[in-house]
CSV table of C-alpha atoms and ligand atoms in Angstrom, one decimal:
chain,number,residue,atom,x,y,z
A,7,MET,CA,77.0,-31.8,-43.4
A,8,THR,CA,75.5,-28.3,-43.1
A,9,VAL,CA,72.2,-27.0,-42.7
A,10,GLU,CA,70.5,-25.0,-45.7
A,11,ARG,CA,67.7,-23.4,-44.2
A,12,MET,CA,66.5,-22.7,-40.9
A,13,ALA,CA,63.8,-20.9,-39.4
A,14,ILE,CA,63.0,-21.1,-35.7
A,15,ILE,CA,59.6,-21.4,-34.8
A,16,ASP,CA,59.2,-20.4,-30.5
A,17,SER,CA,56.9,-22.2,-28.7
A,18,THR,CA,57.9,-20.9,-25.5
A,19,LEU,CA,54.2,-19.7,-25.0
A,20,ARG,CA,52.4,-22.7,-26.2
A,21,GLU,CA,54.5,-25.8,-25.5
A,22,GLY,CA,56.1,-23.8,-22.8
A,23,GLU,CA,52.8,-23.1,-21.5
A,24,GLN,CA,52.7,-26.6,-20.8
A,25,PHE,CA,55.7,-26.6,-18.6
A,26,ALA,CA,54.7,-27.5,-14.8
A,27,GLY,CA,56.1,-24.4,-13.7
A,28,ALA,CA,54.4,-22.1,-16.3
A,29,ASP,CA,51.7,-20.0,-15.6
A,30,PHE,CA,52.2,-16.7,-17.8
A,31,THR,CA,49.9,-13.4,-17.1
A,32,THR,CA,49.2,-12.1,-20.5
A,33,ASP,CA,51.5,-8.8,-19.3
A,34,GLN,CA,54.2,-11.5,-19.1
A,35,LYS,CA,53.5,-13.2,-22.6
A,36,LEU,CA,53.7,-9.7,-24.2
A,37,GLU,CA,56.9,-9.3,-22.5
A,38,ILE,CA,58.4,-12.5,-23.9
A,39,ILE,CA,56.8,-11.8,-27.3
A,40,ALA,CA,58.9,-8.4,-27.3
A,41,ALA,CA,62.2,-10.2,-26.2
A,42,LEU,CA,61.5,-13.0,-28.7
A,43,ASP,CA,60.6,-10.7,-31.2
A,44,GLU,CA,63.7,-8.4,-30.7
A,45,PHE,CA,66.3,-11.6,-30.7
A,46,GLY,CA,64.5,-12.4,-34.1
A,47,VAL,CA,62.6,-15.8,-34.0
A,48,ASP,CA,60.9,-16.2,-37.3
A,49,TYR,CA,57.9,-17.6,-35.7
A,50,ILE,CA,55.9,-17.2,-32.2
A,51,GLU,CA,53.6,-20.1,-31.6
A,52,MET,CA,50.8,-19.2,-29.1
A,53,THR,CA,48.3,-21.8,-27.4
A,54,SER,CA,45.0,-22.5,-28.7
A,55,PRO,CA,42.4,-20.3,-28.4
A,56,ALA,CA,40.0,-23.0,-27.6
A,57,ALA,CA,41.9,-23.8,-24.5
A,58,SER,CA,40.4,-21.2,-22.2
A,59,PRO,CA,39.2,-17.6,-22.3
A,60,GLN,CA,42.4,-16.2,-21.4
A,61,SER,CA,44.1,-18.0,-24.0
A,62,GLU,CA,42.0,-16.5,-26.8
A,63,ALA,CA,42.5,-12.6,-25.2
A,64,ASP,CA,46.0,-13.4,-25.3
A,65,LEU,CA,46.5,-14.8,-28.7
A,66,ARG,CA,44.5,-11.8,-29.7
A,67,ALA,CA,46.9,-9.6,-27.4
A,68,ALA,CA,49.9,-11.3,-29.3
A,69,VAL,CA,48.3,-10.3,-32.7
A,70,ALA,CA,47.5,-6.8,-31.8
A,71,ALA,CA,51.2,-6.5,-30.9
A,72,ARG,CA,52.4,-6.7,-34.3
A,73,PRO,CA,55.8,-8.4,-33.9
A,74,ARG,CA,57.9,-9.0,-36.5
A,75,ALA,CA,57.6,-12.6,-36.1
A,76,ARG,CA,54.5,-14.5,-37.6
A,77,VAL,CA,52.1,-15.2,-34.9
A,78,LEU,CA,51.0,-19.0,-34.8
A,79,THR,CA,48.6,-20.4,-32.8
A,80,HIS,CA,48.6,-24.4,-32.0
A,81,THR,CA,45.2,-26.1,-32.6
A,82,ARG,CA,43.2,-29.4,-32.7
A,83,CYS,CA,42.8,-30.6,-36.4
A,84,SER,CA,38.9,-29.4,-36.7
A,85,ILE,CA,37.3,-26.6,-38.7
A,86,GLU,CA,35.8,-25.1,-35.1
A,87,ASP,CA,39.4,-24.5,-33.7
A,88,VAL,CA,41.2,-23.1,-36.7
A,89,ASP,CA,38.0,-20.8,-37.3
A,90,ARG,CA,38.7,-19.6,-33.8
A,91,ALA,CA,42.6,-19.1,-34.6
A,92,LEU,CA,41.7,-17.3,-38.0
A,93,ALA,CA,39.3,-14.9,-36.0
A,94,ALA,CA,41.6,-14.4,-33.5
A,95,GLY,CA,44.2,-12.8,-36.4
A,96,ALA,CA,46.8,-15.5,-36.1
A,97,ASP,CA,49.0,-15.7,-39.2
A,98,GLY,CA,48.8,-19.4,-39.1
A,99,VAL,CA,47.9,-22.5,-37.3
A,100,ASN,CA,49.8,-25.7,-36.5
A,101,VAL,CA,47.2,-28.7,-36.2
A,102,LEU,CA,47.9,-32.1,-35.6
A,103,PHE,CA,46.8,-35.6,-35.2
A,104,ALA,CA,48.5,-38.5,-33.3
A,105,THR,CA,49.4,-41.1,-35.6
A,106,SER,CA,50.8,-43.9,-33.3
A,107,ASP,CA,48.7,-46.4,-32.1
A,108,VAL,CA,48.9,-46.2,-28.1
A,109,LEU,CA,47.8,-42.2,-29.2
A,110,ARG,CA,45.3,-43.1,-31.4
A,111,ARG,CA,43.8,-45.3,-28.9
A,112,ALA,CA,44.4,-43.1,-25.8
A,113,SER,CA,43.2,-40.0,-27.6
A,114,HIS,CA,41.4,-39.6,-30.8
A,115,ARG,CA,40.1,-42.9,-31.8
A,116,ARG,CA,40.3,-42.1,-35.8
A,117,SER,CA,41.3,-44.1,-38.7
A,118,LEU,CA,43.9,-43.0,-40.6
A,119,ASP,CA,41.9,-42.6,-43.4
A,120,GLU,CA,39.6,-40.0,-41.1
A,121,VAL,CA,42.9,-38.5,-40.1
A,122,ILE,CA,43.5,-37.7,-43.5
A,123,ASP,CA,40.1,-36.7,-44.5
A,124,ILE,CA,39.7,-34.1,-41.7
A,125,ALA,CA,43.3,-32.6,-42.0
A,126,CYS,CA,42.7,-32.0,-45.9
A,127,ARG,CA,39.5,-29.9,-45.1
A,128,VAL,CA,41.0,-28.3,-42.3
A,129,ILE,CA,44.6,-27.2,-44.7
A,130,SER,CA,42.2,-26.2,-47.7
A,131,HIS,CA,39.9,-24.0,-45.0
A,132,VAL,CA,42.8,-22.4,-43.8
A,133,ARG,CA,44.5,-22.0,-47.2
A,134,SER,CA,41.6,-20.4,-48.5
A,135,ALA,CA,41.4,-18.0,-45.8
A,136,GLY,CA,45.0,-16.8,-47.0
A,137,ARG,CA,47.0,-18.3,-43.8
A,138,GLU,CA,49.9,-20.3,-43.1
A,139,ILE,CA,48.7,-24.1,-42.1
A,140,ARG,CA,51.1,-27.0,-40.9
A,141,PHE,CA,49.9,-30.5,-40.4
A,142,SER,CA,51.8,-32.6,-38.1
A,143,CYS,CA,51.8,-36.1,-36.9
A,144,GLU,CA,51.9,-36.4,-33.2
A,145,ASP,CA,54.4,-39.3,-31.7
A,146,ALA,CA,55.9,-40.0,-35.5
A,147,PHE,CA,58.5,-41.9,-34.0
A,148,ARG,CA,56.0,-44.7,-32.3
A,149,SER,CA,53.7,-44.6,-35.9
A,150,ASP,CA,54.2,-47.1,-38.6
A,151,LEU,CA,56.5,-45.4,-41.1
A,152,GLU,CA,55.0,-46.7,-44.3
A,153,GLU,CA,51.5,-45.6,-42.7
A,154,ILE,CA,52.5,-42.0,-41.4
A,155,LEU,CA,54.5,-41.5,-45.0
A,156,ALA,CA,51.1,-42.2,-46.6
A,157,VAL,CA,49.2,-39.7,-44.4
A,158,TYR,CA,52.3,-37.1,-45.4
A,159,ARG,CA,51.8,-37.9,-49.0
A,160,ALA,CA,48.0,-37.5,-48.9
A,161,VAL,CA,48.2,-34.5,-46.4
A,162,ASP,CA,50.8,-32.6,-48.7
A,163,ALA,CA,48.7,-32.9,-51.8
A,164,CYS,CA,46.1,-30.8,-50.1
A,165,GLY,CA,48.7,-28.2,-50.1
A,166,PRO,CA,50.0,-27.0,-46.7
A,167,ASN,CA,53.0,-24.8,-45.8
A,168,ARG,CA,54.5,-27.4,-43.9
A,169,VAL,CA,54.1,-30.9,-42.6
A,170,GLY,CA,55.6,-31.6,-39.1
A,171,ILE,CA,57.3,-34.5,-37.6
A,172,ALA,CA,57.0,-34.7,-33.9
A,173,ASP,CA,59.1,-36.6,-31.3
A,174,THR,CA,56.1,-36.3,-28.6
A,175,VAL,CA,58.0,-38.6,-26.1
A,176,GLY,CA,61.5,-37.6,-27.0
A,177,ILE,CA,62.3,-41.2,-28.1
A,178,ALA,CA,63.9,-40.9,-31.4
A,179,THR,CA,67.8,-41.1,-31.6
A,180,PRO,CA,69.6,-38.7,-33.9
A,181,ARG,CA,69.9,-41.5,-36.6
A,182,GLU,CA,66.1,-42.3,-36.5
A,183,VAL,CA,65.2,-38.7,-36.8
A,184,GLU,CA,67.4,-38.5,-40.0
A,185,GLU,CA,65.9,-41.5,-41.6
A,186,MET,CA,62.5,-40.2,-41.0
A,187,VAL,CA,62.9,-36.9,-42.3
A,188,VAL,CA,64.7,-37.9,-45.6
A,189,ALA,CA,61.8,-40.3,-46.0
A,190,VAL,CA,59.3,-37.5,-45.5
A,191,ARG,CA,61.4,-35.1,-47.6
A,192,ALA,CA,61.3,-37.8,-50.6
A,193,ALA,CA,57.4,-38.1,-50.0
A,194,VAL,CA,56.3,-34.2,-49.6
A,195,GLY,CA,56.8,-31.0,-51.6
A,196,CYS,CA,56.0,-28.6,-49.1
A,197,ASP,CA,58.5,-27.3,-45.8
A,198,ILE,CA,59.2,-29.7,-43.1
A,199,GLU,CA,59.0,-28.7,-39.3
A,200,PHE,CA,60.8,-30.8,-36.4
A,201,HIS,CA,59.4,-30.9,-33.0
A,202,GLY,CA,61.5,-33.0,-30.2
A,203,HIS,CA,61.1,-33.2,-26.6
A,204,ASN,CA,63.9,-34.1,-24.4
A,205,ASP,CA,63.4,-36.9,-22.3
A,206,THR,CA,66.4,-38.7,-23.3
A,207,GLY,CA,68.6,-35.9,-23.7
A,208,CYS,CA,68.7,-35.8,-27.2
A,209,ALA,CA,66.4,-32.7,-28.3
A,210,VAL,CA,68.9,-30.2,-29.7
A,211,ALA,CA,70.9,-33.3,-31.3
A,212,ASN,CA,67.8,-34.5,-33.2
A,213,ALA,CA,67.1,-31.1,-34.2
A,214,LEU,CA,70.1,-30.9,-36.0
A,215,ALA,CA,69.9,-34.7,-37.5
A,216,ALA,CA,66.2,-33.1,-38.8
A,217,LEU,CA,67.8,-30.1,-40.2
A,218,GLU,CA,70.6,-31.8,-42.0
A,219,ALA,CA,68.3,-34.1,-43.4
A,220,GLY,CA,66.3,-31.4,-45.1
A,221,ALA,CA,64.0,-30.2,-42.3
A,222,THR,CA,63.3,-26.2,-42.6
A,223,HIS,CA,61.7,-25.5,-39.4
A,224,ILE,CA,62.6,-26.3,-35.9
A,225,ASP,CA,60.4,-25.9,-32.3
A,226,THR,CA,62.1,-24.3,-29.4
A,227,THR,CA,61.4,-23.1,-26.2
A,228,VAL,CA,63.5,-20.6,-24.2
A,229,LEU,CA,65.2,-22.8,-21.6
A,230,GLY,CA,63.6,-25.9,-23.1
A,231,ILE,CA,60.5,-25.8,-20.8
A,232,GLY,CA,57.6,-27.9,-22.0
A,233,GLU,CA,55.5,-31.0,-21.1
A,234,ARG,CA,57.7,-33.2,-18.7
A,235,ASN,CA,61.0,-31.9,-19.0
A,236,GLY,CA,60.3,-30.0,-22.5
A,237,ILE,CA,62.0,-29.9,-25.8
A,238,ALA,CA,65.0,-28.2,-27.3
A,239,SER,CA,66.2,-25.2,-26.0
A,240,LEU,CA,66.6,-22.2,-28.3
A,241,SER,CA,70.1,-21.5,-26.9
A,242,GLY,CA,70.9,-25.1,-27.5
A,243,LEU,CA,69.7,-24.8,-30.5
A,244,ILE,CA,71.8,-21.5,-31.4
A,245,ALA,CA,75.0,-23.1,-29.9
A,246,ARG,CA,74.3,-26.3,-31.9
A,247,ILE,CA,73.6,-24.5,-35.2
A,248,GLY,CA,76.4,-21.5,-34.5
A,249,THR,CA,79.3,-24.5,-34.7
A,250,VAL,CA,77.8,-26.1,-37.6
A,251,SER,CA,76.6,-23.4,-39.9
A,252,PRO,CA,77.5,-20.1,-38.2
A,253,GLU,CA,75.6,-18.1,-41.2
A,254,ARG,CA,72.4,-19.8,-40.1
A,255,VAL,CA,72.4,-17.9,-36.7
A,256,GLU,CA,73.7,-14.8,-37.9
A,257,SER,CA,70.6,-13.0,-38.8
A,258,TYR,CA,69.7,-13.4,-34.7
A,259,ARG,CA,70.3,-10.6,-32.0
A,260,LEU,CA,72.5,-13.5,-30.4
A,261,ASP,CA,73.5,-10.8,-27.8
A,262,LEU,CA,70.0,-10.9,-26.6
A,263,LEU,CA,70.3,-14.5,-25.9
A,264,PRO,CA,71.5,-14.2,-22.1
A,265,GLN,CA,68.7,-11.4,-21.2
A,266,LEU,CA,65.9,-13.2,-22.8
A,267,ASP,CA,67.1,-16.5,-21.1
A,268,ALA,CA,67.4,-14.8,-17.8
A,269,GLN,CA,63.7,-13.4,-18.3
A,270,VAL,CA,61.9,-16.3,-18.8
A,271,ALA,CA,63.5,-18.1,-15.9
A,272,ALA,CA,62.7,-14.9,-13.6
A,273,THR,CA,59.3,-14.8,-14.8
A,274,LEU,CA,58.8,-18.6,-14.0
A,275,GLY,CA,61.0,-18.1,-10.6
A,276,ILE,CA,63.7,-20.8,-11.3
A,277,GLY,CA,67.2,-20.1,-12.4
A,278,VAL,CA,68.8,-20.6,-15.6
A,279,PRO,CA,70.0,-24.1,-15.6
A,280,PHE,CA,73.8,-24.2,-15.2
A,281,ASN,CA,74.3,-26.3,-18.0
A,282,ALA,CA,72.3,-24.4,-20.8
A,283,PRO,CA,74.2,-24.0,-23.7
A,284,ILE,CA,76.3,-20.3,-23.7
A,285,THR,CA,73.6,-19.0,-20.8
A,286,GLY,CA,74.2,-21.2,-18.1
A,287,ALA,CA,76.3,-19.2,-15.7
A,288,PHE,CA,79.6,-21.1,-15.7
A,289,ALA,CA,79.4,-21.8,-19.8
A,290,PHE,CA,82.6,-19.7,-20.5
A,291,THR,CA,84.0,-20.4,-17.1
A,292,HIS,CA,87.7,-22.0,-16.8
A,293,LYS,CA,88.9,-23.7,-14.0
A,294,ALA,CA,91.8,-26.3,-14.2
A,295,GLY,CA,95.6,-24.8,-14.4
A,296,MET,CA,96.1,-27.0,-17.9
A,297,HIS,CA,92.6,-25.4,-19.7
A,298,SER,CA,93.3,-21.8,-18.1
A,299,ASN,CA,96.9,-21.6,-19.4
A,300,ALA,CA,95.7,-22.7,-23.0
A,301,VAL,CA,92.8,-20.4,-23.3
A,302,LEU,CA,95.0,-17.2,-22.0
A,303,ARG,CA,97.2,-18.4,-25.0
A,304,ASP,CA,94.4,-19.0,-27.1
A,305,PRO,CA,90.7,-18.9,-26.5
A,306,ARG,CA,90.1,-21.4,-29.2
A,307,SER,CA,91.7,-24.3,-26.9
A,308,TYR,CA,89.1,-24.5,-24.8
A,309,GLU,CA,85.6,-22.7,-26.4
A,310,VAL,CA,84.1,-23.4,-29.6
A,311,LEU,CA,81.8,-20.8,-29.2
A,312,GLN,CA,82.8,-16.8,-28.6
A,313,PRO,CA,81.3,-15.5,-25.4
A,314,GLU,CA,81.7,-12.0,-27.3
A,315,ARG,CA,78.9,-13.2,-29.9
A,316,TYR,CA,76.6,-13.6,-27.3
A,317,GLY,CA,77.4,-10.3,-25.4
A,318,LEU,CA,79.3,-12.4,-22.7
A,319,ASP,CA,83.0,-12.3,-21.0
A,320,ARG,CA,85.4,-15.5,-20.5
A,321,GLN,CA,85.7,-16.1,-16.7
A,322,ILE,CA,89.4,-17.6,-15.6
A,323,LEU,CA,89.0,-18.6,-11.6
A,324,ILE,CA,92.0,-18.1,-9.7
A,325,GLY,CA,91.0,-19.3,-5.9
A,326,HIS,CA,90.9,-22.5,-6.0
A,327,ARG,CA,93.3,-25.6,-5.5
A,328,LEU,CA,93.6,-26.6,-9.3
A,329,VAL,CA,94.8,-23.0,-10.6
A,330,GLY,CA,98.0,-23.1,-12.5
A,331,ARG,CA,100.9,-20.6,-12.5
A,332,ASN,CA,100.0,-18.9,-16.1
A,333,ALA,CA,96.5,-17.6,-14.7
A,334,ILE,CA,98.1,-16.2,-11.6
A,335,ARG,CA,100.6,-14.5,-13.5
A,336,ASP,CA,98.0,-13.0,-15.8
A,337,ARG,CA,95.8,-11.9,-12.7
A,338,ALA,CA,99.3,-10.8,-11.5
A,339,ALA,CA,99.9,-8.4,-14.9
A,340,SER,CA,96.5,-7.5,-14.7
A,341,LEU,CA,96.9,-5.8,-11.3
A,342,GLY,CA,100.0,-4.1,-12.5
A,343,LEU,CA,102.3,-5.8,-10.4
A,344,ASP,CA,106.0,-7.1,-11.8
A,345,LEU,CA,106.4,-10.7,-10.1
A,346,ASP,CA,109.3,-12.9,-11.3
A,347,GLU,CA,108.7,-16.4,-11.8
A,348,GLU,CA,109.8,-17.4,-8.4
A,349,GLN,CA,107.7,-15.3,-6.9
A,350,ILE,CA,104.9,-16.6,-9.2
A,351,ALA,CA,105.4,-20.3,-8.5
A,352,ALA,CA,105.7,-19.3,-4.6
A,353,ALA,CA,102.3,-17.2,-4.6
A,354,THR,CA,100.7,-19.8,-6.8
A,355,ALA,CA,101.9,-22.7,-4.3
A,356,GLU,CA,100.4,-20.6,-1.5
A,357,ILE,CA,97.1,-20.2,-3.0
A,358,LYS,CA,96.6,-24.1,-3.5
A,359,ARG,CA,97.6,-24.4,0.3
A,360,LEU,CA,94.9,-21.9,1.0
A,361,ALA,CA,92.5,-23.4,-1.2
A,362,ASP,CA,92.8,-26.9,-0.1
A,363,SER,CA,91.0,-25.1,3.3
A,364,ALA,CA,88.6,-22.9,1.7
A,365,THR,CA,88.3,-21.7,-2.3
A,366,LEU,CA,89.3,-18.2,-2.0
A,367,ALA,CA,87.2,-15.1,-3.8
A,368,ASP,CA,89.2,-13.4,-6.3
A,369,GLU,CA,89.6,-10.2,-4.0
A,370,GLN,CA,91.4,-12.7,-1.2
A,371,VAL,CA,93.8,-13.7,-4.3
A,372,ASP,CA,94.5,-10.1,-5.3
A,373,ASP,CA,95.3,-9.0,-1.4
A,374,LEU,CA,97.7,-11.9,-1.3
A,375,LEU,CA,99.5,-11.1,-4.7
A,376,LEU,CA,99.3,-7.2,-3.7
A,377,ARG,CA,101.4,-7.9,-0.7
A,378,TRP,CA,103.7,-10.9,-2.1
A,379,PRO,CA,106.6,-11.2,-1.6
A,380,SER,CA,105.6,-10.9,2.0
A,381,PRO,CA,102.1,-11.9,2.3
A,382,ALA,CA,102.6,-12.0,6.2
A,383,ALA,CA,103.4,-8.3,5.9
B,8,HCA,C1,50.9,-31.4,-27.6
B,8,HCA,C2,51.9,-32.5,-28.5
B,8,HCA,C3,53.1,-31.9,-29.3
B,8,HCA,C4,52.7,-31.6,-30.6
B,8,HCA,C5,53.9,-31.0,-31.4
B,8,HCA,C6,53.2,-30.4,-32.8
B,8,HCA,C7,53.9,-32.7,-29.6
B,8,HCA,O1,51.5,-31.4,-26.3
B,8,HCA,O2,50.2,-30.7,-27.7
B,8,HCA,O3,52.4,-30.0,-32.9
B,8,HCA,O4,54.7,-30.9,-34.1
B,8,HCA,O5,55.1,-33.1,-28.7
B,8,HCA,O6,53.8,-33.7,-30.2
B,8,HCA,O7,53.9,-31.0,-28.7
B,9,CU,CU1,55.5,-31.6,-27.8
């Protein structure tokens, strides 16, 4: 299956602000907006202006910065909240209501008929102001399917730009996401946004399943930050879609992704996670002899993404006990050395022997090769 359409709604400044380690200043938010905008995300979602005076001021500052991306804010589904969003100049509002029993009981305590009634009033209000509106069912995957389909149908009839499907607790499997999106696709005429949490490690896979089933908008955050362990990361989504439907990611400045992740990590005072797709420190580092050998012949052997597309280089580690002759031959050649096969084999054996005690730095390996065949000299 391919992905027909995809718009990225980056929520680093809304969902991401709900990350335990996030406490962005206005300046930091503006810097993140500038970086997201340069990268080319389609939408930037900001915290509700009803959250705090600073949040309201920051939304105004974001609008005043006039990014190319559309500025959304995420508010409760009420006329009062969306009016504050409209007054602050947001291009659109993302509103939601919980639809699962457990959350309805624990949060708003309204019936689904009331939810529909309020949602329709809010949608008409925002549409008549000429701005974008999305209505989302929070905790969709623990909601009764027939019930939420009825909500989506009724809400769609009121003319929103999009409906949203939220896997609020990260419980959905890719197959369940596909089934849900197919069902919602059949029920509504508007666009479909998917927002998936990563509690069980499926956020990116679920985003792909949603897109393949007909969702049009995906929520991401830089590094995947958000409530608990977060949502689909921007680099994860780009990596995933970049292999399935490369043409869908061509419009983004992919070469800026590493610095975008690094910038947000530095702002948070954390590192980019080592296992982050694309931007993790070792995402294009090859170690074992068999891997290095094949990659030197043809990078596609062990790389499904091309580091050059992301402004990165591949690394081949040489100072460890798993190193193979081919990597050492390549290194010797890059140093301008002309060692024969026997010398390469002997040097490799010596590097392995030394590395059994402690990994060697590249310079140590180079030193040894430069002095070969008399390393002791
Ligand atoms: C929240 C809930 C939310 C909303 C997602 C959406 C979720 O923390 O406010 O509006 O689609 O995960 O359900 O982030
Ligand atoms: Cu969320």
